[in-house]
PDB file of C-alpha atoms and ligand atoms in Angstrom:
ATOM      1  CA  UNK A  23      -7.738 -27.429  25.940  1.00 36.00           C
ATOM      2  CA  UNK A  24      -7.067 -27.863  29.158  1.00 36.00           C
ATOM      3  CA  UNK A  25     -10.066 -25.757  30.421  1.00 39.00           C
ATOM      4  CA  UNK A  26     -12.693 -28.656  30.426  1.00 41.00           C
ATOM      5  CA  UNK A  27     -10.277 -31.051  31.996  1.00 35.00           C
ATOM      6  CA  UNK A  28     -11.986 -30.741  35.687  1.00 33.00           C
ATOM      7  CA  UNK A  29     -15.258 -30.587  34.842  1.00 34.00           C
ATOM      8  CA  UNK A  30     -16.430 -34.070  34.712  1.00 33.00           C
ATOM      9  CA  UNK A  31     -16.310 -34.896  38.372  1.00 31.00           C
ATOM     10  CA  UNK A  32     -19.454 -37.071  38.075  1.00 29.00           C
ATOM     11  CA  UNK A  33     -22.517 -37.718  36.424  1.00 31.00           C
ATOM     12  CA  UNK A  34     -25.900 -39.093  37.186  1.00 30.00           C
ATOM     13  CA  UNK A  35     -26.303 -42.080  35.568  1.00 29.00           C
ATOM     14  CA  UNK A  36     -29.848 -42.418  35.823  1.00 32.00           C
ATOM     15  CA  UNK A  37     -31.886 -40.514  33.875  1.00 34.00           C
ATOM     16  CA  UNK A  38     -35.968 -39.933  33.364  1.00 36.00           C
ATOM     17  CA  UNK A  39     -36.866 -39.602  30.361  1.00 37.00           C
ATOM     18  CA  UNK A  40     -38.701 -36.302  29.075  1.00 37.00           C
ATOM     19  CA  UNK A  41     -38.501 -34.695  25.551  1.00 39.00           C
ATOM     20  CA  UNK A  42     -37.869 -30.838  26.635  1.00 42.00           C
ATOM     21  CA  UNK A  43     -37.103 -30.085  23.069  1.00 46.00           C
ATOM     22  CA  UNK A  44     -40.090 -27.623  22.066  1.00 42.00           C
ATOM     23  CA  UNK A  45     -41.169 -26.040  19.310  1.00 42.00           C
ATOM     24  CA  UNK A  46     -42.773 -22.682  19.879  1.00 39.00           C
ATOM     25  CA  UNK A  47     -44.643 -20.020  17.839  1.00 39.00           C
ATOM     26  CA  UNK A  48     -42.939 -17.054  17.013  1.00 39.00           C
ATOM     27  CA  UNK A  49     -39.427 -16.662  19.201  1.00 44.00           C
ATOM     28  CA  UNK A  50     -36.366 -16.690  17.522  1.00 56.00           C
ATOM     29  CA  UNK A  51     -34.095 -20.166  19.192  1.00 69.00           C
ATOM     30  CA  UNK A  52     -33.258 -19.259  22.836  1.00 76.00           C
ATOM     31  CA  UNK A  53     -32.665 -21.048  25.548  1.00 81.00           C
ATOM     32  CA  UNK A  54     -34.180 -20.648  28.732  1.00 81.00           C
ATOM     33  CA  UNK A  55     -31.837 -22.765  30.321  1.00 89.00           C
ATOM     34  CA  UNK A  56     -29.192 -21.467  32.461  1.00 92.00           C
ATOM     35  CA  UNK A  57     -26.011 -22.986  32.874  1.00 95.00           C
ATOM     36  CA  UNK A  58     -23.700 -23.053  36.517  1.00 95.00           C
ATOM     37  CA  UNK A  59     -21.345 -20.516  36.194  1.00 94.00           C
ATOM     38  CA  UNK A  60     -18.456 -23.631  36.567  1.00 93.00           C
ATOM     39  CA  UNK A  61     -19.278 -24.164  32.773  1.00 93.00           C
ATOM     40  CA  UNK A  62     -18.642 -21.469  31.366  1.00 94.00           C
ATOM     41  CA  UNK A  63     -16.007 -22.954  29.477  1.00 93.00           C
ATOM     42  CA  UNK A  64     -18.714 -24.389  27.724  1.00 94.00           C
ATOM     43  CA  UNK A  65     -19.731 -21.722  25.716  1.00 96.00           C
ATOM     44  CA  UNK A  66     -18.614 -20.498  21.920  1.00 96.00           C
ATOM     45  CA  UNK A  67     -16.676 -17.677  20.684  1.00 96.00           C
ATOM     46  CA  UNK A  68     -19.882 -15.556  20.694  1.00 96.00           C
ATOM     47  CA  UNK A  69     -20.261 -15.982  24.346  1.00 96.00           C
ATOM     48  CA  UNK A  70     -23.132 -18.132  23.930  1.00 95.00           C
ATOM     49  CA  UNK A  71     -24.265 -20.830  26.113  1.00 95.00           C
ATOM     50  CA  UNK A  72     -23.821 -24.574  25.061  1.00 95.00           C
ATOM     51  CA  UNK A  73     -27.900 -24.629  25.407  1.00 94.00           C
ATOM     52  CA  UNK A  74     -28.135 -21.648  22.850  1.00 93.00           C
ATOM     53  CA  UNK A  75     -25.929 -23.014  20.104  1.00 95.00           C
ATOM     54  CA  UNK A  76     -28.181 -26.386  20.406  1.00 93.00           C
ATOM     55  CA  UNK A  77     -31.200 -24.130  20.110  1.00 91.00           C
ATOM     56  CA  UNK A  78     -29.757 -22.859  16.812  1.00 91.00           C
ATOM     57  CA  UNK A  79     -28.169 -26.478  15.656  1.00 93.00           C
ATOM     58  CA  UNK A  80     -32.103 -27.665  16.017  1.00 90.00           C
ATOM     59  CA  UNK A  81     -33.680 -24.837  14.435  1.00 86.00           C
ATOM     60  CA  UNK A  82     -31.850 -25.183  11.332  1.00 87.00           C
ATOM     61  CA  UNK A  83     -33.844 -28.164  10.412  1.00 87.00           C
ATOM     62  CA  UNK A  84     -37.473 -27.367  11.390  1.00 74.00           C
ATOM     63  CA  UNK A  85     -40.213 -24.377  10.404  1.00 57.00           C
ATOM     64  CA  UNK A  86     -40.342 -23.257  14.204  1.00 60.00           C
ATOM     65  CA  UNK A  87     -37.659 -21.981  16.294  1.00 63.00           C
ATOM     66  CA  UNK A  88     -37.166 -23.737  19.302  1.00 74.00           C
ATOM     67  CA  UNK A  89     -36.527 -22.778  22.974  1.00 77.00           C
ATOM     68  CA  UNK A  90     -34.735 -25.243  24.637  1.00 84.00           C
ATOM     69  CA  UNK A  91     -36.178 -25.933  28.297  1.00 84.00           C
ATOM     70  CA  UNK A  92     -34.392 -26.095  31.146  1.00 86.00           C
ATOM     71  CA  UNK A  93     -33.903 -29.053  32.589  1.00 83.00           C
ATOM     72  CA  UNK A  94     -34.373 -30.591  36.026  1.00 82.00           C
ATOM     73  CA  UNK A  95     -31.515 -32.804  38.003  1.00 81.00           C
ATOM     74  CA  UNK A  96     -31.949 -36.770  36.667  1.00 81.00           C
ATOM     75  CA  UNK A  97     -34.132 -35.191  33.660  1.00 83.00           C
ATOM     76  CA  UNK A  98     -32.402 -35.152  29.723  1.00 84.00           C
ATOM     77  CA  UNK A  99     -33.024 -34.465  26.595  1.00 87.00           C
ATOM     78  CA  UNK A 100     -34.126 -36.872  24.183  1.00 87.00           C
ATOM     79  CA  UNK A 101     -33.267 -37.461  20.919  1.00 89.00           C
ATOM     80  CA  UNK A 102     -35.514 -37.004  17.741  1.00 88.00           C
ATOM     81  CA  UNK A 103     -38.678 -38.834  16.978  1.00 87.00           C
ATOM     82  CA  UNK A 104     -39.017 -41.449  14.092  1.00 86.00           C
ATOM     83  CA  UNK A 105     -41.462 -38.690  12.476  1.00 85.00           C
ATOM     84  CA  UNK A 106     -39.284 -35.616  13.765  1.00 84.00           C
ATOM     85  CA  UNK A 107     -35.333 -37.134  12.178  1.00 87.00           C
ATOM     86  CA  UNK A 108     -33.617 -34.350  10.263  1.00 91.00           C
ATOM     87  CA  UNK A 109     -30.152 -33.717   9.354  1.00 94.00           C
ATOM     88  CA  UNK A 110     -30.235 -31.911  12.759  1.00 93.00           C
ATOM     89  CA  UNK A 111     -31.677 -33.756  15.045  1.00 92.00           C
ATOM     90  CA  UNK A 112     -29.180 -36.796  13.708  1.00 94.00           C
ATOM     91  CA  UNK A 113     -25.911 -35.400  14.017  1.00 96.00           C
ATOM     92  CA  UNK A 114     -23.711 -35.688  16.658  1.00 95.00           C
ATOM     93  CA  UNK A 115     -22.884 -32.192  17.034  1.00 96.00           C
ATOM     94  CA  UNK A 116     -26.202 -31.571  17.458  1.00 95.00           C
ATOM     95  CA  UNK A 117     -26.571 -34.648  19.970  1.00 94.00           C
ATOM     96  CA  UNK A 118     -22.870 -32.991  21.712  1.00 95.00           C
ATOM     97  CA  UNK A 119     -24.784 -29.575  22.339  1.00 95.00           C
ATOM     98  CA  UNK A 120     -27.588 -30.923  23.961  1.00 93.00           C
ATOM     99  CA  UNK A 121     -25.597 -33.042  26.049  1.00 93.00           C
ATOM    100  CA  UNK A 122     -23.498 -30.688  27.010  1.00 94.00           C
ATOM    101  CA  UNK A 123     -26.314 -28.183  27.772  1.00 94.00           C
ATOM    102  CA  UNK A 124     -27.862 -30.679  30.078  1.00 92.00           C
ATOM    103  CA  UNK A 125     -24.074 -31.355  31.968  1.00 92.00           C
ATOM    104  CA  UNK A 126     -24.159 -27.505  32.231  1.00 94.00           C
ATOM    105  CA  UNK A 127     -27.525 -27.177  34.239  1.00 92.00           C
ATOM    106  CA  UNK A 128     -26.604 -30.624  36.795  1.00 91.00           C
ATOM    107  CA  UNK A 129     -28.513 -32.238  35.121  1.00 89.00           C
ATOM    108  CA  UNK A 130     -28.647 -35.606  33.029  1.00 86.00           C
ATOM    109  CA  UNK A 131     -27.390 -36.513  29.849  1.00 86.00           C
ATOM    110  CA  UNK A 132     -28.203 -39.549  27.309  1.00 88.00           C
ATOM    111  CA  UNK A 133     -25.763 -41.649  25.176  1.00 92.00           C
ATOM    112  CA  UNK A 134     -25.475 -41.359  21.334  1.00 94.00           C
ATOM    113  CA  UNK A 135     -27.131 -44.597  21.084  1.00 94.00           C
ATOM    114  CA  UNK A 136     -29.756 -43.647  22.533  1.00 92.00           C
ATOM    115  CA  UNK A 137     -30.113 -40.555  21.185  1.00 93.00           C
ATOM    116  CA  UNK A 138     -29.916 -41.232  17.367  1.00 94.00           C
ATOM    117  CA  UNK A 139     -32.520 -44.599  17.959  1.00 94.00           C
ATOM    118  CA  UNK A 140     -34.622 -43.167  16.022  1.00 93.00           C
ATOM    119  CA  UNK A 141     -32.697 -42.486  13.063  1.00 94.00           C
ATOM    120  CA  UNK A 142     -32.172 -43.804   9.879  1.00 96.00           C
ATOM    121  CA  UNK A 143     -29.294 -42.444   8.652  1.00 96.00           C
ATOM    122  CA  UNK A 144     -26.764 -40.566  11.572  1.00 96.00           C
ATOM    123  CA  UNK A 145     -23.777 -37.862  10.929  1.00 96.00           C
ATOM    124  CA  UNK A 146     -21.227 -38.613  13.451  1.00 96.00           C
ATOM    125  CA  UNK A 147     -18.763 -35.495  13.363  1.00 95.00           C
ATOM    126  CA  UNK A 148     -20.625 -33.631  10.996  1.00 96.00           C
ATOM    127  CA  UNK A 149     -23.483 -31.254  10.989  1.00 97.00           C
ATOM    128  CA  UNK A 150     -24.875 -31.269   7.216  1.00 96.00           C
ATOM    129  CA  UNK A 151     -26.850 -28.297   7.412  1.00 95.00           C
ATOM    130  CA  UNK A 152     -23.502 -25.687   8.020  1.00 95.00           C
ATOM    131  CA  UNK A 153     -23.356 -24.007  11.244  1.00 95.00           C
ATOM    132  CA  UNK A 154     -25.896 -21.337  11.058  1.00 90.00           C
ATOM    133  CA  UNK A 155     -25.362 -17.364  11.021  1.00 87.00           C
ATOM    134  CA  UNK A 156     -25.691 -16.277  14.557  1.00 89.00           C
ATOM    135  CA  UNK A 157     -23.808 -18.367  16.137  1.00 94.00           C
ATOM    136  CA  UNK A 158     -20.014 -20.731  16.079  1.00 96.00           C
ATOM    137  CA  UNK A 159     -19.621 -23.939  17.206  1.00 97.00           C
ATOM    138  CA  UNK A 160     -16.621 -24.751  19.527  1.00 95.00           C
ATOM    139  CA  UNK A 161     -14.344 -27.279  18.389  1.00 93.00           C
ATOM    140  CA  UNK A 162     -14.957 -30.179  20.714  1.00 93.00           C
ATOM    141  CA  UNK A 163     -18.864 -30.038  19.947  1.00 94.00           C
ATOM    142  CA  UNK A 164     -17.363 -31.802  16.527  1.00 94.00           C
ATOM    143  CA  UNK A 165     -15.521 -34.405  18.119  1.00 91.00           C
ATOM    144  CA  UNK A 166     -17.181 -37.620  17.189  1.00 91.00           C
ATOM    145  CA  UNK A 167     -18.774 -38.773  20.003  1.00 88.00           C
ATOM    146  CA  UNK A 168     -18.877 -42.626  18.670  1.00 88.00           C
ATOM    147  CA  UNK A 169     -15.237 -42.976  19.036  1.00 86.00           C
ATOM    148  CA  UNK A 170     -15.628 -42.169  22.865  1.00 84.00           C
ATOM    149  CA  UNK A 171     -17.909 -45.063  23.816  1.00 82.00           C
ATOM    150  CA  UNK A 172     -20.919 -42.821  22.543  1.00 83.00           C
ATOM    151  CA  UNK A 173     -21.140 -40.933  25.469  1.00 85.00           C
ATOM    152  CA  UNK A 174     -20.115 -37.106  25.715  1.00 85.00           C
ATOM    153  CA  UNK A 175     -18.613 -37.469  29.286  1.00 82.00           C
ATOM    154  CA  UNK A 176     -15.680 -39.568  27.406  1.00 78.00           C
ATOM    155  CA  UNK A 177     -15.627 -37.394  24.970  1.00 80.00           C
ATOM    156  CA  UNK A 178     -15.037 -34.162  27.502  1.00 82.00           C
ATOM    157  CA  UNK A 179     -12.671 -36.214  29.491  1.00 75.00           C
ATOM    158  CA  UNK A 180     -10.079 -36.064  26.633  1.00 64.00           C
ATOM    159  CA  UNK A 181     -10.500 -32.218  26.392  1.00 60.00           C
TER     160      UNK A 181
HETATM  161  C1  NAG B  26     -21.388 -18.053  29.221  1.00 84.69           C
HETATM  162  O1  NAG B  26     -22.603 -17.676  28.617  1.00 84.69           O
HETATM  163  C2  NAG B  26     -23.614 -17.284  29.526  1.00 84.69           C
HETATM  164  C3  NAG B  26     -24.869 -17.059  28.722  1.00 84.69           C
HETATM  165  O2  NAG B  26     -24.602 -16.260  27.616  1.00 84.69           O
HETATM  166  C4  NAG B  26     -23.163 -16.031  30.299  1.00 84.69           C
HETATM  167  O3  NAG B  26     -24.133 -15.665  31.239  1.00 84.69           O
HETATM  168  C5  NAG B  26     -21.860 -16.367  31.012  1.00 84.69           C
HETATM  169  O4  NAG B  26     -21.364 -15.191  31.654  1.00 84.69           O
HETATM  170  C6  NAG B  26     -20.820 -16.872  30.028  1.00 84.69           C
HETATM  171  N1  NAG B  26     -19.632 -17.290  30.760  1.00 84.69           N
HETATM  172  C7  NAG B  26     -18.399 -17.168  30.234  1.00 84.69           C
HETATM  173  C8  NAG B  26     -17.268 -17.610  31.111  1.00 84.69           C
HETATM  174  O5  NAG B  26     -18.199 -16.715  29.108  1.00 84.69           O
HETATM  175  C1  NAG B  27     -38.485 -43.070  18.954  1.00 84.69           C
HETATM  176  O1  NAG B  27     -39.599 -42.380  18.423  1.00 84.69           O
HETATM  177  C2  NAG B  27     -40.843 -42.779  19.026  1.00 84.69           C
HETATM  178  C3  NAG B  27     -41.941 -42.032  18.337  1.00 84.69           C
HETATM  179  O2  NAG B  27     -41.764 -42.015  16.946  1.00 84.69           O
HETATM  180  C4  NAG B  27     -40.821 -42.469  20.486  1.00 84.69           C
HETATM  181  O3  NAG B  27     -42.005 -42.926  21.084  1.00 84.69           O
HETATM  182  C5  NAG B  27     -39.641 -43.158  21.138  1.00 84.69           C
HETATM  183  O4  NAG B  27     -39.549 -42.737  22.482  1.00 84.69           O
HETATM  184  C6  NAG B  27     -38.348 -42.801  20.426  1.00 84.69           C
HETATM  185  N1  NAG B  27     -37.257 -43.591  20.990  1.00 84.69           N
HETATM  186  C7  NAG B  27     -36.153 -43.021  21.456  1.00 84.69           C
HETATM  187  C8  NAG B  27     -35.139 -43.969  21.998  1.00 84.69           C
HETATM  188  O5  NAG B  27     -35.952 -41.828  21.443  1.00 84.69           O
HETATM  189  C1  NAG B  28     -25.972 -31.202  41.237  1.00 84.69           C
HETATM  190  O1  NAG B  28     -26.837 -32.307  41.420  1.00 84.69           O
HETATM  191  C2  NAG B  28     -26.512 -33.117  42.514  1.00 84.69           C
HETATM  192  C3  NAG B  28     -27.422 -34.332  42.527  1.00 84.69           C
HETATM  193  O2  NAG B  28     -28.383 -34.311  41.529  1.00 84.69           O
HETATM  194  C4  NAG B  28     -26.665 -32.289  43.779  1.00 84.69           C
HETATM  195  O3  NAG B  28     -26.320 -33.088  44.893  1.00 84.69           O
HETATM  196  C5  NAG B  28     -25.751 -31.086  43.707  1.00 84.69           C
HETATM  197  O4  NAG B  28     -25.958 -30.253  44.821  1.00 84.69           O
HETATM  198  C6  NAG B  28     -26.032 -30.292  42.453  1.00 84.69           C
HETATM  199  N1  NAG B  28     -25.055 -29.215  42.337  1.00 84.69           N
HETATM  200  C7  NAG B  28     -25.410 -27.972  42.044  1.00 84.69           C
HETATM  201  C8  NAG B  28     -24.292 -26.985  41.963  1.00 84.69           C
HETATM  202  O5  NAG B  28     -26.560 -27.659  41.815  1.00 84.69           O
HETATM  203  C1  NAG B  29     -26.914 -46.191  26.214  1.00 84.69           C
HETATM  204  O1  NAG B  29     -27.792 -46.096  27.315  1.00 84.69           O
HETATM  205  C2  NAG B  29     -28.683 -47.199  27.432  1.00 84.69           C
HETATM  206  C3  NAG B  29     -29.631 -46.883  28.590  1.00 84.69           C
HETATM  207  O2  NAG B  29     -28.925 -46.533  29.731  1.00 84.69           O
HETATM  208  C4  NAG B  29     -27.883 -48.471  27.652  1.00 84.69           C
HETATM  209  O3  NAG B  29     -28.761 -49.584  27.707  1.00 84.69           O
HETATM  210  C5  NAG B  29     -26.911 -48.674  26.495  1.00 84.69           C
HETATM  211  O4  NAG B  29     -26.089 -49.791  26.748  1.00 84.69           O
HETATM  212  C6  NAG B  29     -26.053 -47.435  26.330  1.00 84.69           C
HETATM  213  N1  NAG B  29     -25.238 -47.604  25.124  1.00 84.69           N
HETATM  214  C7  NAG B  29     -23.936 -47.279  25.106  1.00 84.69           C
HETATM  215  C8  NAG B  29     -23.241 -47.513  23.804  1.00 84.69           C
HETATM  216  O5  NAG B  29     -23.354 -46.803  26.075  1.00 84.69           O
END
């Protein structure tokens, strides 16, 4: 796994806050974020981008589809609402794709402390759902994130 080992040169630590999580109408989960071609690493077996496999993690648990938005530099993505927890939204694979979507695009990521606030019950490691049809999760996306200091940059630093 030594193809993520350079990768973590150095993150913002600041972030602003902005839920860029959206639900939409009648798409199918995409992503219109684009990752930096240095991450490509980052993507499944299905060639798919980290941002597209947390578009389908997400989707799983609600009516809509979503689209994840791109994201600006110092901007991530937050973690669910008190109203909007779901099996999703909760787990830490979930929380490692989003993360790692937002590393992919420069941009910011939150910790898993952060993240989860808002829920009442959490799934580090796990996804409860089942990793839907359509799409694979890579191995490291189910490394729990809790045993690296809840953040996914000490998580990628032992891939
Ligand atoms: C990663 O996925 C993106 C989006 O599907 C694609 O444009 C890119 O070429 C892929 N890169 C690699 C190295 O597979
Ligand atoms: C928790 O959810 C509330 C709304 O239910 C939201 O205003 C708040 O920003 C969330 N907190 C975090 C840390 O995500
Ligand atoms: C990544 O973001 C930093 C600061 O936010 C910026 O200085 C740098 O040029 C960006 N790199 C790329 C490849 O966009
Ligand atoms: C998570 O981030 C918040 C805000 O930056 C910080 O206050 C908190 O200490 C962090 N928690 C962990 C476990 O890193």
């Amino acid at each position: 796994m030594s193809r993520c080992r350079n990768l973590l040169s150095s993150f913002a630590i600041l972030a602003t806050a902005l839920f860029f999580v959206a639900p939409v109408g009648i798409v199918a989960q995409s992503s219109e974020a684009t990752c930096l071609s240095t991450f490509g690493w980052m993507n499944n077996s299905k060639g798919q981008s980290p941002c597209l496999v947390a578009a389908y993690l997400i989707s799983v648990c609600n009516v809509a589809p979503f689209v994840v938005q791109s994201l600006p530099p110092t901007f991530h993505y937050n973690g669910p609402y008190a109203t909007g927890q779901s099996q999703c939204g909760c787990s830490s694979v979930t929380y490692n794709a989003f993360s790692a979507c937002a590393i992919c695009q420069n941009a910011t990521e939150t910790n898993w402390s952060l993240w989860s606030f808002n829920c009442s019950t959490v799934y580090p490691g796990s996804y409860p759902p089942g990793v839907p049809s359509g799409t694979a999760v890579p191995q490291w996306m189910f490394q729990d994130v809790t045993v690296y200091m809840n953040h996914i940059d000490h998580l990628l630093a032992m891939c």
